[in-house]
């Protein structure tokens, strides 16, 4: 599974329910999704059909974590909160997945961009994202 797929799954489907091998995707050109497979994008965000409250999920995870992690602004802290590798190598891999065209050696700029893109992908895949986290 891609790093982005892991992030989306852990936040939008923290108790399972989506295919563990699914990566965020969009419907094909005709607007249809394959009925034989469930992807993160076409899976129901929650049992009630309501969007998953990203802030509530992440705040709940943060309360249970022994570290103080600022997931709201830091991609490193967000990845740590999700028990994912947050190393520079892993973040460069995530940047490749998200088609980052900037200088990957400028990690501060890349990290800000990555955080914004991850939040955007969460919203695109059925997450309810607080207004202050959107561009």
mmCIF file with all atom_site columns, C-alpha atoms in Angstrom:
data_model
loop_
_atom_site.group_PDB
_atom_site.id
_atom_site.type_symbol
_atom_site.label_atom_id
_atom_site.label_alt_id
_atom_site.label_comp_id
_atom_site.label_asym_id
_atom_site.label_entity_id
_atom_site.label_seq_id
_atom_site.pdbx_PDB_ins_code
_atom_site.Cartn_x
_atom_site.Cartn_y
_atom_site.Cartn_z
_atom_site.occupancy
_atom_site.B_iso_or_equiv
_atom_site.pdbx_formal_charge
_atom_site.auth_seq_id
_atom_site.auth_comp_id
_atom_site.auth_asym_id
_atom_site.auth_atom_id
_atom_site.pdbx_PDB_model_num
ATOM 1   C CA . UNK A 1 1   ? 0.000   0.000  0.000   1.00 0.00 ? 1   UNK A CA 1
ATOM 2   C CA . UNK A 1 2   ? 1.210   3.498  -0.757  1.00 0.00 ? 2   UNK A CA 1
ATOM 3   C CA . UNK A 1 3   ? 1.985   5.916  2.055   1.00 0.00 ? 3   UNK A CA 1
ATOM 4   C CA . UNK A 1 4   ? -0.920  8.106  0.992   1.00 0.00 ? 4   UNK A CA 1
ATOM 5   C CA . UNK A 1 5   ? -3.207  5.065  0.976   1.00 0.00 ? 5   UNK A CA 1
ATOM 6   C CA . UNK A 1 6   ? -2.048  4.196  4.494   1.00 0.00 ? 6   UNK A CA 1
ATOM 7   C CA . UNK A 1 7   ? -2.697  7.721  5.747   1.00 0.00 ? 7   UNK A CA 1
ATOM 8   C CA . UNK A 1 8   ? -6.182  7.896  4.214   1.00 0.00 ? 8   UNK A CA 1
ATOM 9   C CA . UNK A 1 9   ? -7.122  4.424  5.459   1.00 0.00 ? 9   UNK A CA 1
ATOM 10  C CA . UNK A 1 10  ? -5.906  5.002  9.017   1.00 0.00 ? 10  UNK A CA 1
ATOM 11  C CA . UNK A 1 11  ? -7.872  8.239  9.321   1.00 0.00 ? 11  UNK A CA 1
ATOM 12  C CA . UNK A 1 12  ? -11.026 7.587  7.315   1.00 0.00 ? 12  UNK A CA 1
ATOM 13  C CA . UNK A 1 13  ? -11.310 3.892  8.168   1.00 0.00 ? 13  UNK A CA 1
ATOM 14  C CA . UNK A 1 14  ? -9.595  3.571  11.572  1.00 0.00 ? 14  UNK A CA 1
ATOM 15  C CA . UNK A 1 15  ? -11.464 0.349  12.373  1.00 0.00 ? 15  UNK A CA 1
ATOM 16  C CA . UNK A 1 16  ? -11.177 -1.209 8.917   1.00 0.00 ? 16  UNK A CA 1
ATOM 17  C CA . UNK A 1 17  ? -13.999 -1.465 6.433   1.00 0.00 ? 17  UNK A CA 1
ATOM 18  C CA . UNK A 1 18  ? -12.038 -0.439 3.356   1.00 0.00 ? 18  UNK A CA 1
ATOM 19  C CA . UNK A 1 19  ? -9.847  -2.751 1.368   1.00 0.00 ? 19  UNK A CA 1
ATOM 20  C CA . UNK A 1 20  ? -6.413  -2.745 2.958   1.00 0.00 ? 20  UNK A CA 1
ATOM 21  C CA . UNK A 1 21  ? -4.767  -2.647 -0.449  1.00 0.00 ? 21  UNK A CA 1
ATOM 22  C CA . UNK A 1 22  ? -6.834  0.227  -1.765  1.00 0.00 ? 22  UNK A CA 1
ATOM 23  C CA . UNK A 1 23  ? -5.175  3.503  -2.561  1.00 0.00 ? 23  UNK A CA 1
ATOM 24  C CA . UNK A 1 24  ? -7.103  6.722  -3.059  1.00 0.00 ? 24  UNK A CA 1
ATOM 25  C CA . UNK A 1 25  ? -8.476  6.795  -6.565  1.00 0.00 ? 25  UNK A CA 1
ATOM 26  C CA . UNK A 1 26  ? -11.005 8.503  -8.702  1.00 0.00 ? 26  UNK A CA 1
ATOM 27  C CA . UNK A 1 27  ? -13.712 6.971  -10.870 1.00 0.00 ? 27  UNK A CA 1
ATOM 28  C CA . UNK A 1 28  ? -12.842 6.233  -14.486 1.00 0.00 ? 28  UNK A CA 1
ATOM 29  C CA . UNK A 1 29  ? -13.593 8.688  -17.280 1.00 0.00 ? 29  UNK A CA 1
ATOM 30  C CA . UNK A 1 30  ? -17.185 7.463  -17.447 1.00 0.00 ? 30  UNK A CA 1
ATOM 31  C CA . UNK A 1 31  ? -17.670 8.197  -13.755 1.00 0.00 ? 31  UNK A CA 1
ATOM 32  C CA . UNK A 1 32  ? -18.026 4.543  -12.796 1.00 0.00 ? 32  UNK A CA 1
ATOM 33  C CA . UNK A 1 33  ? -16.006 2.608  -10.278 1.00 0.00 ? 33  UNK A CA 1
ATOM 34  C CA . UNK A 1 34  ? -15.240 -1.031 -10.644 1.00 0.00 ? 34  UNK A CA 1
ATOM 35  C CA . UNK A 1 35  ? -17.978 -2.994 -8.832  1.00 0.00 ? 35  UNK A CA 1
ATOM 36  C CA . UNK A 1 36  ? -15.595 -5.883 -8.161  1.00 0.00 ? 36  UNK A CA 1
ATOM 37  C CA . UNK A 1 37  ? -13.308 -3.901 -5.891  1.00 0.00 ? 37  UNK A CA 1
ATOM 38  C CA . UNK A 1 38  ? -13.778 -1.387 -3.141  1.00 0.00 ? 38  UNK A CA 1
ATOM 39  C CA . UNK A 1 39  ? -11.399 1.541  -3.092  1.00 0.00 ? 39  UNK A CA 1
ATOM 40  C CA . UNK A 1 40  ? -10.936 4.199  -0.483  1.00 0.00 ? 40  UNK A CA 1
ATOM 41  C CA . UNK A 1 41  ? -12.597 6.745  -2.757  1.00 0.00 ? 41  UNK A CA 1
ATOM 42  C CA . UNK A 1 42  ? -15.756 4.760  -3.462  1.00 0.00 ? 42  UNK A CA 1
ATOM 43  C CA . UNK A 1 43  ? -16.172 3.209  -0.029  1.00 0.00 ? 43  UNK A CA 1
ATOM 44  C CA . UNK A 1 44  ? -18.799 4.734  2.239   1.00 0.00 ? 44  UNK A CA 1
ATOM 45  C CA . UNK A 1 45  ? -16.915 7.093  4.567   1.00 0.00 ? 45  UNK A CA 1
ATOM 46  C CA . UNK A 1 46  ? -18.815 5.917  7.636   1.00 0.00 ? 46  UNK A CA 1
ATOM 47  C CA . UNK A 1 47  ? -21.545 3.484  8.528   1.00 0.00 ? 47  UNK A CA 1
ATOM 48  C CA . UNK A 1 48  ? -24.071 6.336  8.649   1.00 0.00 ? 48  UNK A CA 1
ATOM 49  C CA . UNK A 1 49  ? -23.003 7.638  5.244   1.00 0.00 ? 49  UNK A CA 1
ATOM 50  C CA . UNK A 1 50  ? -21.805 10.885 6.826   1.00 0.00 ? 50  UNK A CA 1
ATOM 51  C CA . UNK A 1 51  ? -18.304 12.190 6.130   1.00 0.00 ? 51  UNK A CA 1
ATOM 52  C CA . UNK A 1 52  ? -15.676 11.096 8.648   1.00 0.00 ? 52  UNK A CA 1
ATOM 53  C CA . UNK A 1 53  ? -14.735 13.960 10.985  1.00 0.00 ? 53  UNK A CA 1
ATOM 54  C CA . UNK A 1 54  ? -10.981 14.073 10.388  1.00 0.00 ? 54  UNK A CA 1
ATOM 55  C CA . UNK A 1 55  ? -10.366 16.479 13.272  1.00 0.00 ? 55  UNK A CA 1
ATOM 56  C CA . UNK A 1 56  ? -12.252 14.278 15.759  1.00 0.00 ? 56  UNK A CA 1
ATOM 57  C CA . UNK A 1 57  ? -10.438 11.121 14.641  1.00 0.00 ? 57  UNK A CA 1
ATOM 58  C CA . UNK A 1 58  ? -6.998  12.730 14.840  1.00 0.00 ? 58  UNK A CA 1
ATOM 59  C CA . UNK A 1 59  ? -7.694  14.528 18.122  1.00 0.00 ? 59  UNK A CA 1
ATOM 60  C CA . UNK A 1 60  ? -8.846  11.212 19.592  1.00 0.00 ? 60  UNK A CA 1
ATOM 61  C CA . UNK A 1 61  ? -5.663  9.512  18.437  1.00 0.00 ? 61  UNK A CA 1
ATOM 62  C CA . UNK A 1 62  ? -3.562  12.385 19.782  1.00 0.00 ? 62  UNK A CA 1
ATOM 63  C CA . UNK A 1 63  ? -5.185  12.139 23.231  1.00 0.00 ? 63  UNK A CA 1
ATOM 64  C CA . UNK A 1 64  ? -4.157  8.478  23.442  1.00 0.00 ? 64  UNK A CA 1
ATOM 65  C CA . UNK A 1 65  ? -0.604  9.152  22.282  1.00 0.00 ? 65  UNK A CA 1
ATOM 66  C CA . UNK A 1 66  ? 2.147   9.655  24.865  1.00 0.00 ? 66  UNK A CA 1
ATOM 67  C CA . UNK A 1 67  ? 3.860   12.266 22.660  1.00 0.00 ? 67  UNK A CA 1
ATOM 68  C CA . UNK A 1 68  ? 2.586   15.782 22.072  1.00 0.00 ? 68  UNK A CA 1
ATOM 69  C CA . UNK A 1 69  ? 2.112   15.829 18.310  1.00 0.00 ? 69  UNK A CA 1
ATOM 70  C CA . UNK A 1 70  ? 0.974   18.841 16.284  1.00 0.00 ? 70  UNK A CA 1
ATOM 71  C CA . UNK A 1 71  ? -0.843  16.989 13.483  1.00 0.00 ? 71  UNK A CA 1
ATOM 72  C CA . UNK A 1 72  ? -2.643  20.186 12.435  1.00 0.00 ? 72  UNK A CA 1
ATOM 73  C CA . UNK A 1 73  ? 0.477   21.763 10.930  1.00 0.00 ? 73  UNK A CA 1
ATOM 74  C CA . UNK A 1 74  ? 3.205   19.127 10.810  1.00 0.00 ? 74  UNK A CA 1
ATOM 75  C CA . UNK A 1 75  ? 3.328   16.280 8.289   1.00 0.00 ? 75  UNK A CA 1
ATOM 76  C CA . UNK A 1 76  ? 5.997   14.631 10.446  1.00 0.00 ? 76  UNK A CA 1
ATOM 77  C CA . UNK A 1 77  ? 3.742   14.703 13.518  1.00 0.00 ? 77  UNK A CA 1
ATOM 78  C CA . UNK A 1 78  ? 0.748   13.542 11.477  1.00 0.00 ? 78  UNK A CA 1
ATOM 79  C CA . UNK A 1 79  ? 2.713   10.548 10.213  1.00 0.00 ? 79  UNK A CA 1
ATOM 80  C CA . UNK A 1 80  ? 4.019   9.780  13.723  1.00 0.00 ? 80  UNK A CA 1
ATOM 81  C CA . UNK A 1 81  ? 0.475   9.928  15.079  1.00 0.00 ? 81  UNK A CA 1
ATOM 82  C CA . UNK A 1 82  ? -0.522  7.316  12.497  1.00 0.00 ? 82  UNK A CA 1
ATOM 83  C CA . UNK A 1 83  ? 2.484   5.126  13.390  1.00 0.00 ? 83  UNK A CA 1
ATOM 84  C CA . UNK A 1 84  ? 3.993   5.634  9.938   1.00 0.00 ? 84  UNK A CA 1
ATOM 85  C CA . UNK A 1 85  ? 7.620   6.204  9.021   1.00 0.00 ? 85  UNK A CA 1
ATOM 86  C CA . UNK A 1 86  ? 8.122   9.978  9.090   1.00 0.00 ? 86  UNK A CA 1
ATOM 87  C CA . UNK A 1 87  ? 11.742  9.984  7.967   1.00 0.00 ? 87  UNK A CA 1
ATOM 88  C CA . UNK A 1 88  ? 12.905  12.297 5.208   1.00 0.00 ? 88  UNK A CA 1
ATOM 89  C CA . UNK A 1 89  ? 13.120  9.292  2.893   1.00 0.00 ? 89  UNK A CA 1
ATOM 90  C CA . UNK A 1 90  ? 9.481   8.388  3.611   1.00 0.00 ? 90  UNK A CA 1
ATOM 91  C CA . UNK A 1 91  ? 8.373   11.990 3.094   1.00 0.00 ? 91  UNK A CA 1
ATOM 92  C CA . UNK A 1 92  ? 10.219  12.128 -0.222  1.00 0.00 ? 92  UNK A CA 1
ATOM 93  C CA . UNK A 1 93  ? 8.378   8.925  -1.203  1.00 0.00 ? 93  UNK A CA 1
ATOM 94  C CA . UNK A 1 94  ? 5.078   10.585 -0.265  1.00 0.00 ? 94  UNK A CA 1
ATOM 95  C CA . UNK A 1 95  ? 6.114   13.636 -2.294  1.00 0.00 ? 95  UNK A CA 1
ATOM 96  C CA . UNK A 1 96  ? 6.705   11.370 -5.297  1.00 0.00 ? 96  UNK A CA 1
ATOM 97  C CA . UNK A 1 97  ? 3.266   9.763  -4.829  1.00 0.00 ? 97  UNK A CA 1
ATOM 98  C CA . UNK A 1 98  ? 1.661   13.208 -4.754  1.00 0.00 ? 98  UNK A CA 1
ATOM 99  C CA . UNK A 1 99  ? 3.690   14.437 -7.765  1.00 0.00 ? 99  UNK A CA 1
ATOM 100 C CA . UNK A 1 100 ? 5.637   17.138 -5.916  1.00 0.00 ? 100 UNK A CA 1
ATOM 101 C CA . UNK A 1 101 ? 7.640   19.154 -8.414  1.00 0.00 ? 101 UNK A CA 1
ATOM 102 C CA . UNK A 1 102 ? 9.590   21.305 -5.982  1.00 0.00 ? 102 UNK A CA 1
ATOM 103 C CA . UNK A 1 103 ? 13.044  20.774 -4.507  1.00 0.00 ? 103 UNK A CA 1
ATOM 104 C CA . UNK A 1 104 ? 12.877  17.741 -2.202  1.00 0.00 ? 104 UNK A CA 1
ATOM 105 C CA . UNK A 1 105 ? 16.069  18.902 -0.518  1.00 0.00 ? 105 UNK A CA 1
ATOM 106 C CA . UNK A 1 106 ? 14.138  21.948 0.758   1.00 0.00 ? 106 UNK A CA 1
ATOM 107 C CA . UNK A 1 107 ? 12.370  19.816 3.340   1.00 0.00 ? 107 UNK A CA 1
ATOM 108 C CA . UNK A 1 108 ? 10.613  22.703 5.090   1.00 0.00 ? 108 UNK A CA 1
ATOM 109 C CA . UNK A 1 109 ? 8.837   23.818 1.914   1.00 0.00 ? 109 UNK A CA 1
ATOM 110 C CA . UNK A 1 110 ? 8.137   20.215 0.909   1.00 0.00 ? 110 UNK A CA 1
ATOM 111 C CA . UNK A 1 111 ? 6.697   19.411 4.345   1.00 0.00 ? 111 UNK A CA 1
ATOM 112 C CA . UNK A 1 112 ? 4.245   22.314 4.225   1.00 0.00 ? 112 UNK A CA 1
ATOM 113 C CA . UNK A 1 113 ? 3.146   21.268 0.737   1.00 0.00 ? 113 UNK A CA 1
ATOM 114 C CA . UNK A 1 114 ? 2.794   17.621 1.787   1.00 0.00 ? 114 UNK A CA 1
ATOM 115 C CA . UNK A 1 115 ? 0.611   18.497 4.763   1.00 0.00 ? 115 UNK A CA 1
ATOM 116 C CA . UNK A 1 116 ? -1.713  20.602 2.593   1.00 0.00 ? 116 UNK A CA 1
ATOM 117 C CA . UNK A 1 117 ? -1.940  17.861 -0.028  1.00 0.00 ? 117 UNK A CA 1
ATOM 118 C CA . UNK A 1 118 ? -2.678  15.129 2.524   1.00 0.00 ? 118 UNK A CA 1
ATOM 119 C CA . UNK A 1 119 ? -5.462  17.229 4.050   1.00 0.00 ? 119 UNK A CA 1
ATOM 120 C CA . UNK A 1 120 ? -6.836  17.844 0.544   1.00 0.00 ? 120 UNK A CA 1
ATOM 121 C CA . UNK A 1 121 ? -6.755  14.104 -0.245  1.00 0.00 ? 121 UNK A CA 1
ATOM 122 C CA . UNK A 1 122 ? -8.551  13.309 3.005   1.00 0.00 ? 122 UNK A CA 1
ATOM 123 C CA . UNK A 1 123 ? -11.343 15.679 2.003   1.00 0.00 ? 123 UNK A CA 1
ATOM 124 C CA . UNK A 1 124 ? -11.480 14.288 -1.535  1.00 0.00 ? 124 UNK A CA 1
ATOM 125 C CA . UNK A 1 125 ? -11.865 10.788 -0.106  1.00 0.00 ? 125 UNK A CA 1
ATOM 126 C CA . UNK A 1 126 ? -14.805 11.512 2.184   1.00 0.00 ? 126 UNK A CA 1
ATOM 127 C CA . UNK A 1 127 ? -13.272 13.270 5.149   1.00 0.00 ? 127 UNK A CA 1
ATOM 128 C CA . UNK A 1 128 ? -14.789 16.321 6.811   1.00 0.00 ? 128 UNK A CA 1
ATOM 129 C CA . UNK A 1 129 ? -11.866 18.712 7.187   1.00 0.00 ? 129 UNK A CA 1
ATOM 130 C CA . UNK A 1 130 ? -11.967 21.837 9.382   1.00 0.00 ? 130 UNK A CA 1
ATOM 131 C CA . UNK A 1 131 ? -11.987 25.099 7.410   1.00 0.00 ? 131 UNK A CA 1
ATOM 132 C CA . UNK A 1 132 ? -8.750  26.301 9.026   1.00 0.00 ? 132 UNK A CA 1
ATOM 133 C CA . UNK A 1 133 ? -6.862  23.351 7.518   1.00 0.00 ? 133 UNK A CA 1
ATOM 134 C CA . UNK A 1 134 ? -7.970  24.013 3.963   1.00 0.00 ? 134 UNK A CA 1
ATOM 135 C CA . UNK A 1 135 ? -6.016  26.187 1.539   1.00 0.00 ? 135 UNK A CA 1
#
